[in-house]
């Protein structure tokens, strides 16, 4: 690993990276706009300039060169010495920050970016504090450039990050710089709006408030938001995200860097696919059918109720026997019972529920629930992939089913068997953002006598369910998802479930006969004792604090 | 022995653009001779001749060619015919009158650099020149000077003409390359230099039209003739342009190293000022190289050159070295534009600043914002609302832009900074006088009209007007 000296401090850094990246990783707050580690280097904003020691033309002795160098364009070399802490560097920063504000409308009070804007931050930290320009400001237009995005051109610093993103990462090239010099503007081509499955990233990329998300526009001041580490349930790739919420409401989702999966980006599906969390028609209380009609139930009565009903349905089984594990004469017991584990569940929830069902009915059939697939995987030029499989944890549930063994089935087979009335009782978990109970699913499940439905929204199963349990969305739960490549990633709870709803993990924890609070971490430790795949979770590297 | 014109020898000859006329006068014999040599011998010859690029930077062509990687498979030659530097028209004269001289030069340079394809990047406005050149190229192809197995040497060279769309920045070599690739003409960051990774990411040579047009003469007349022309470090013939209120504006050929005074007053050149006026200022190398004081100012005591004093600077020798003593950026395109004694330097400043504000490509912050700011200040000064501190501000802005202090990708802002800074510094007395003659309070009133916010903030009151920013880059 090369060692370089920055501001007199020796720093060890990864080979081949730009000095700017090394400085940021070493914790230095070097201002920069155009540099982004995921994009090509253009070195045009000239904010990251540094001084560098070079051999003197005559004496060959290392001396500070009489000019500045862009640190984003200069790769680290063992033994090089650079400095940012110098009058010349600060002087340059001051000039650049003054330039950026020459034509800026200074409308921070009405700007969504305020609070996380690098024009504000850098001006505060490095700018001159007042402008010396007394001429008229150039007034640039605000433009509607696509279905999701607005461009406030007057705030743009022309770093060209958004343009490079569309060219290099999305490969769609909708954005371009038009006009020359200070009349330069970002724009789309006539009739070709910014509309690609990754376009939302340009809003995060924009260091200032020029590109704005219509969805988030004027919704919240960013300093009110709390960010929670999460994993997107939008597809099976396991894109890591930040959930930004305030007062139990989600306001936006942003990418969370992940070197193994989504790097700096997320798909628009992941970004905008959270709206269902706040749908008003969410199920919000447990219900039990009695004499043909549903009655509200208390959460506390459900575990006993379910356990005893399942036990009844298991000929000859008793609670005590179940708890002791299968004995030879239990071999046939409980075959009429099934649990459908949704790929929307976390690994921990799926495991707890599967264990509960097998506990009561050792011969129960475990089913991997409906796996929604839309089209085909979509891969972009630099490798970012949107998966066709629109659920986060198929692989995790499969791993658990494979480990538990015994009778398992896929969803289609299960439905076929249900139509043949093979099941007396079934515990069905849904949790999908979209309608998933198609008429054929509903018809097949109508053949199950005792149907427990654990889901987010009312569905065709309303009339058929014997017990209806309201579920929580991923944002209201914690646990891990295993992505399609077997990467196990934890997500945290961002908001509490709506009133009346218990998070799935807590419920299945109690269902499994445990008391106290559900902790995904503890459950996972138990799982790991049996299944080494769950011993370790992958947590992406945190980006250096001053990078953006 | 009087100097014999070579680059412009066919100017005024009837039908000079035709192959027949060119060949009758020994055309393409230089190329024939070159094709019998080894490419590396040619590079060596050009190195010995110290042929320095005529496009502005004055970089030795032979040295540039020797930077090409040895093991390359493909080489491109880009001929820079984007001639957009303000008062410059040498390349245009050359193409207008003698397109085959350029084509022969391309053939020689192409052979020396083992080029497979040459592209002539022609300035967008050169419509007529395009037809002249295309006709000549067709003729040359038909005569076997381009295409396969040229003159039986086994060397193949294709040549295409590409027309620009009217942007100064596409004359910058990497901007030219980007534009040629069909992209926006945004200069690239260097390294990699074009010699290693240029057009289509292959080794590429970029040379100016005049640089290439020198090659046939170097081959036919020989190294000795060449080295006999010019000054110590600047060899060969050069085309000088002169415009402004002189008696004979135009393009003239001379050995490198005539003085600015000769160019203006020489009978073979500008022929003196119209109406016997005096010269107030002259931009001797295209706008970008900065400005010299004219003979309106007193002569300096013999033997002194001090650009900080108000002396006549017309004795500046127009070669690659002497110009630097007068605080000029370089020789540039050797196209002088003369400002007469009765012109207002504020008008000159507006004109200069406008060009760069309009032509900055807009990538780099200092260049994009700085050039426009300078233009706005110059406009306000001309409107009679200048402030003394504007002069310092202009100097400060200009000293903080450009490649030399490391603040940009390409050399355009150096070229913007030099004329503005030298104009303000060398003519400061005049600017100060004009400001003193303004009606008082003009700057305040003007600001209140156009930028109320700045007026109401305490900017003008002198409290917050300046921060002690200082200036990093002090030109030598
Ligand atoms: C802003 C800018 C504009 C330029 N315009 C031209 C031009 O119009 N024609 C030209 O030959 N060189 C121009 N140059 C110089 C080229 O970058 C390059 O140095 C030259 O083409 C090299 O050729 P030479 O070595 O034969 O001079 C320009 C440079 C800059 C920085
Ligand atoms: S819109 Fe934003 S990202 Fe795009 S160039 Fe302007 S400042 Fe940069
Ligand atoms: S210095 Fe100016 S002209 Fe050159 S690349 Fe930068 S912005 Fe463009
Ligand atoms: S020039 Fe280095 S970050 Fe923009």
PDB file of N, CA and C in Angstrom, chain B residues 399-429:
ATOM      1  N   UNK B 399      -5.632  36.792 -12.693  1.00  0.00           N
ATOM      2  CA  UNK B 399      -4.477  36.047 -12.180  1.00  0.00           C
ATOM      3  C   UNK B 399      -4.891  34.736 -11.546  1.00  0.00           C
ATOM      4  N   UNK B 400      -6.170  34.513 -11.406  1.00  0.00           N
ATOM      5  CA  UNK B 400      -6.629  33.263 -10.814  1.00  0.00           C
ATOM      6  C   UNK B 400      -7.383  32.421 -11.813  1.00  0.00           C
ATOM      7  N   UNK B 401      -6.990  32.464 -13.039  1.00  0.00           N
ATOM      8  CA  UNK B 401      -7.607  31.563 -14.010  1.00  0.00           C
ATOM      9  C   UNK B 401      -6.516  31.024 -14.920  1.00  0.00           C
ATOM     10  N   UNK B 402      -6.811  29.904 -15.515  1.00  0.00           N
ATOM     11  CA  UNK B 402      -5.874  29.393 -16.505  1.00  0.00           C
ATOM     12  C   UNK B 402      -5.120  28.163 -16.071  1.00  0.00           C
ATOM     13  N   UNK B 403      -4.432  27.620 -17.053  1.00  0.00           N
ATOM     14  CA  UNK B 403      -3.686  26.390 -16.818  1.00  0.00           C
ATOM     15  C   UNK B 403      -2.427  26.629 -16.009  1.00  0.00           C
ATOM     16  N   UNK B 404      -1.838  27.799 -16.178  1.00  0.00           N
ATOM     17  CA  UNK B 404      -0.544  28.021 -15.534  1.00  0.00           C
ATOM     18  C   UNK B 404      -0.663  27.966 -14.016  1.00  0.00           C
ATOM     19  N   UNK B 405      -1.658  28.628 -13.416  1.00  0.00           N
ATOM     20  CA  UNK B 405      -1.806  28.416 -11.976  1.00  0.00           C
ATOM     21  C   UNK B 405      -2.526  27.118 -11.635  1.00  0.00           C
ATOM     22  N   UNK B 406      -2.898  26.330 -12.622  1.00  0.00           N
ATOM     23  CA  UNK B 406      -3.522  25.033 -12.360  1.00  0.00           C
ATOM     24  C   UNK B 406      -5.014  25.095 -12.204  1.00  0.00           C
ATOM     25  N   UNK B 407      -5.631  26.138 -12.712  1.00  0.00           N
ATOM     26  CA  UNK B 407      -7.041  26.314 -12.431  1.00  0.00           C
ATOM     27  C   UNK B 407      -7.952  26.011 -13.609  1.00  0.00           C
ATOM     28  N   UNK B 408      -7.428  25.331 -14.605  1.00  0.00           N
ATOM     29  CA  UNK B 408      -8.324  24.960 -15.692  1.00  0.00           C
ATOM     30  C   UNK B 408      -7.768  23.787 -16.464  1.00  0.00           C
ATOM     31  N   UNK B 409      -8.614  23.280 -17.339  1.00  0.00           N
ATOM     32  CA  UNK B 409      -8.246  22.116 -18.134  1.00  0.00           C
ATOM     33  C   UNK B 409      -7.455  22.533 -19.360  1.00  0.00           C
ATOM     34  N   UNK B 410      -7.857  23.642 -19.977  1.00  0.00           N
ATOM     35  CA  UNK B 410      -7.163  24.030 -21.199  1.00  0.00           C
ATOM     36  C   UNK B 410      -6.635  25.447 -21.095  1.00  0.00           C
ATOM     37  N   UNK B 411      -6.002  25.902 -22.165  1.00  0.00           N
ATOM     38  CA  UNK B 411      -5.303  27.174 -22.130  1.00  0.00           C
ATOM     39  C   UNK B 411      -6.166  28.381 -22.451  1.00  0.00           C
ATOM     40  N   UNK B 412      -7.445  28.195 -22.708  1.00  0.00           N
ATOM     41  CA  UNK B 412      -8.257  29.354 -23.078  1.00  0.00           C
ATOM     42  C   UNK B 412      -8.233  30.457 -22.017  1.00  0.00           C
ATOM     43  N   UNK B 413      -8.413  30.140 -20.761  1.00  0.00           N
ATOM     44  CA  UNK B 413      -8.420  31.222 -19.776  1.00  0.00           C
ATOM     45  C   UNK B 413      -7.056  31.900 -19.598  1.00  0.00           C
ATOM     46  N   UNK B 414      -5.970  31.194 -19.895  1.00  0.00           N
ATOM     47  CA  UNK B 414      -4.680  31.899 -19.898  1.00  0.00           C
ATOM     48  C   UNK B 414      -4.732  32.981 -20.960  1.00  0.00           C
ATOM     49  N   UNK B 415      -5.300  32.577 -22.114  1.00  0.00           N
ATOM     50  CA  UNK B 415      -5.423  33.526 -23.209  1.00  0.00           C
ATOM     51  C   UNK B 415      -6.425  34.620 -22.927  1.00  0.00           C
ATOM     52  N   UNK B 416      -7.355  34.367 -22.021  1.00  0.00           N
ATOM     53  CA  UNK B 416      -8.313  35.408 -21.651  1.00  0.00           C
ATOM     54  C   UNK B 416      -7.694  36.328 -20.615  1.00  0.00           C
ATOM     55  N   UNK B 417      -6.914  35.733 -19.727  1.00  0.00           N
ATOM     56  CA  UNK B 417      -6.343  36.506 -18.635  1.00  0.00           C
ATOM     57  C   UNK B 417      -5.281  37.471 -19.128  1.00  0.00           C
ATOM     58  N   UNK B 418      -4.460  36.998 -20.065  1.00  0.00           N
ATOM     59  CA  UNK B 418      -3.320  37.814 -20.454  1.00  0.00           C
ATOM     60  C   UNK B 418      -3.708  39.154 -21.065  1.00  0.00           C
ATOM     61  N   UNK B 419      -4.558  39.157 -22.091  1.00  0.00           N
ATOM     62  CA  UNK B 419      -4.896  40.470 -22.656  1.00  0.00           C
ATOM     63  C   UNK B 419      -5.622  41.374 -21.654  1.00  0.00           C
ATOM     64  N   UNK B 420      -6.488  40.791 -20.842  1.00  0.00           N
ATOM     65  CA  UNK B 420      -7.220  41.631 -19.892  1.00  0.00           C
ATOM     66  C   UNK B 420      -6.247  42.202 -18.866  1.00  0.00           C
ATOM     67  N   UNK B 421      -5.412  41.333 -18.318  1.00  0.00           N
ATOM     68  CA  UNK B 421      -4.504  41.805 -17.273  1.00  0.00           C
ATOM     69  C   UNK B 421      -3.493  42.814 -17.835  1.00  0.00           C
ATOM     70  N   UNK B 422      -2.893  42.467 -18.981  1.00  0.00           N
ATOM     71  CA  UNK B 422      -1.894  43.398 -19.502  1.00  0.00           C
ATOM     72  C   UNK B 422      -2.554  44.711 -19.919  1.00  0.00           C
ATOM     73  N   UNK B 423      -3.766  44.643 -20.452  1.00  0.00           N
ATOM     74  CA  UNK B 423      -4.438  45.896 -20.830  1.00  0.00           C
ATOM     75  C   UNK B 423      -4.677  46.749 -19.588  1.00  0.00           C
ATOM     76  N   UNK B 424      -5.173  46.119 -18.531  1.00  0.00           N
ATOM     77  CA  UNK B 424      -5.453  46.900 -17.330  1.00  0.00           C
ATOM     78  C   UNK B 424      -4.153  47.429 -16.727  1.00  0.00           C
ATOM     79  N   UNK B 425      -3.137  46.589 -16.687  1.00  0.00           N
ATOM     80  CA  UNK B 425      -1.899  47.033 -16.048  1.00  0.00           C
ATOM     81  C   UNK B 425      -1.143  48.047 -16.894  1.00  0.00           C
ATOM     82  N   UNK B 426      -1.070  47.801 -18.202  1.00  0.00           N
ATOM     83  CA  UNK B 426      -0.274  48.694 -19.033  1.00  0.00           C
ATOM     84  C   UNK B 426      -0.996  50.001 -19.343  1.00  0.00           C
ATOM     85  N   UNK B 427      -2.323  49.980 -19.254  1.00  0.00           N
ATOM     86  CA  UNK B 427      -3.064  51.201 -19.559  1.00  0.00           C
ATOM     87  C   UNK B 427      -3.838  51.695 -18.349  1.00  0.00           C
ATOM     88  N   UNK B 428      -3.331  51.380 -17.192  1.00  0.00           N
ATOM     89  CA  UNK B 428      -4.039  51.713 -15.966  1.00  0.00           C
ATOM     90  C   UNK B 428      -4.286  53.225 -15.855  1.00  0.00           C
ATOM     91  N   UNK B 429      -3.270  54.015 -16.238  1.00  0.00           N
ATOM     92  CA  UNK B 429      -3.424  55.471 -16.152  1.00  0.00           C
ATOM     93  C   UNK B 429      -4.644  55.933 -16.939  1.00  0.00           C
TER      94      UNK B 429
END
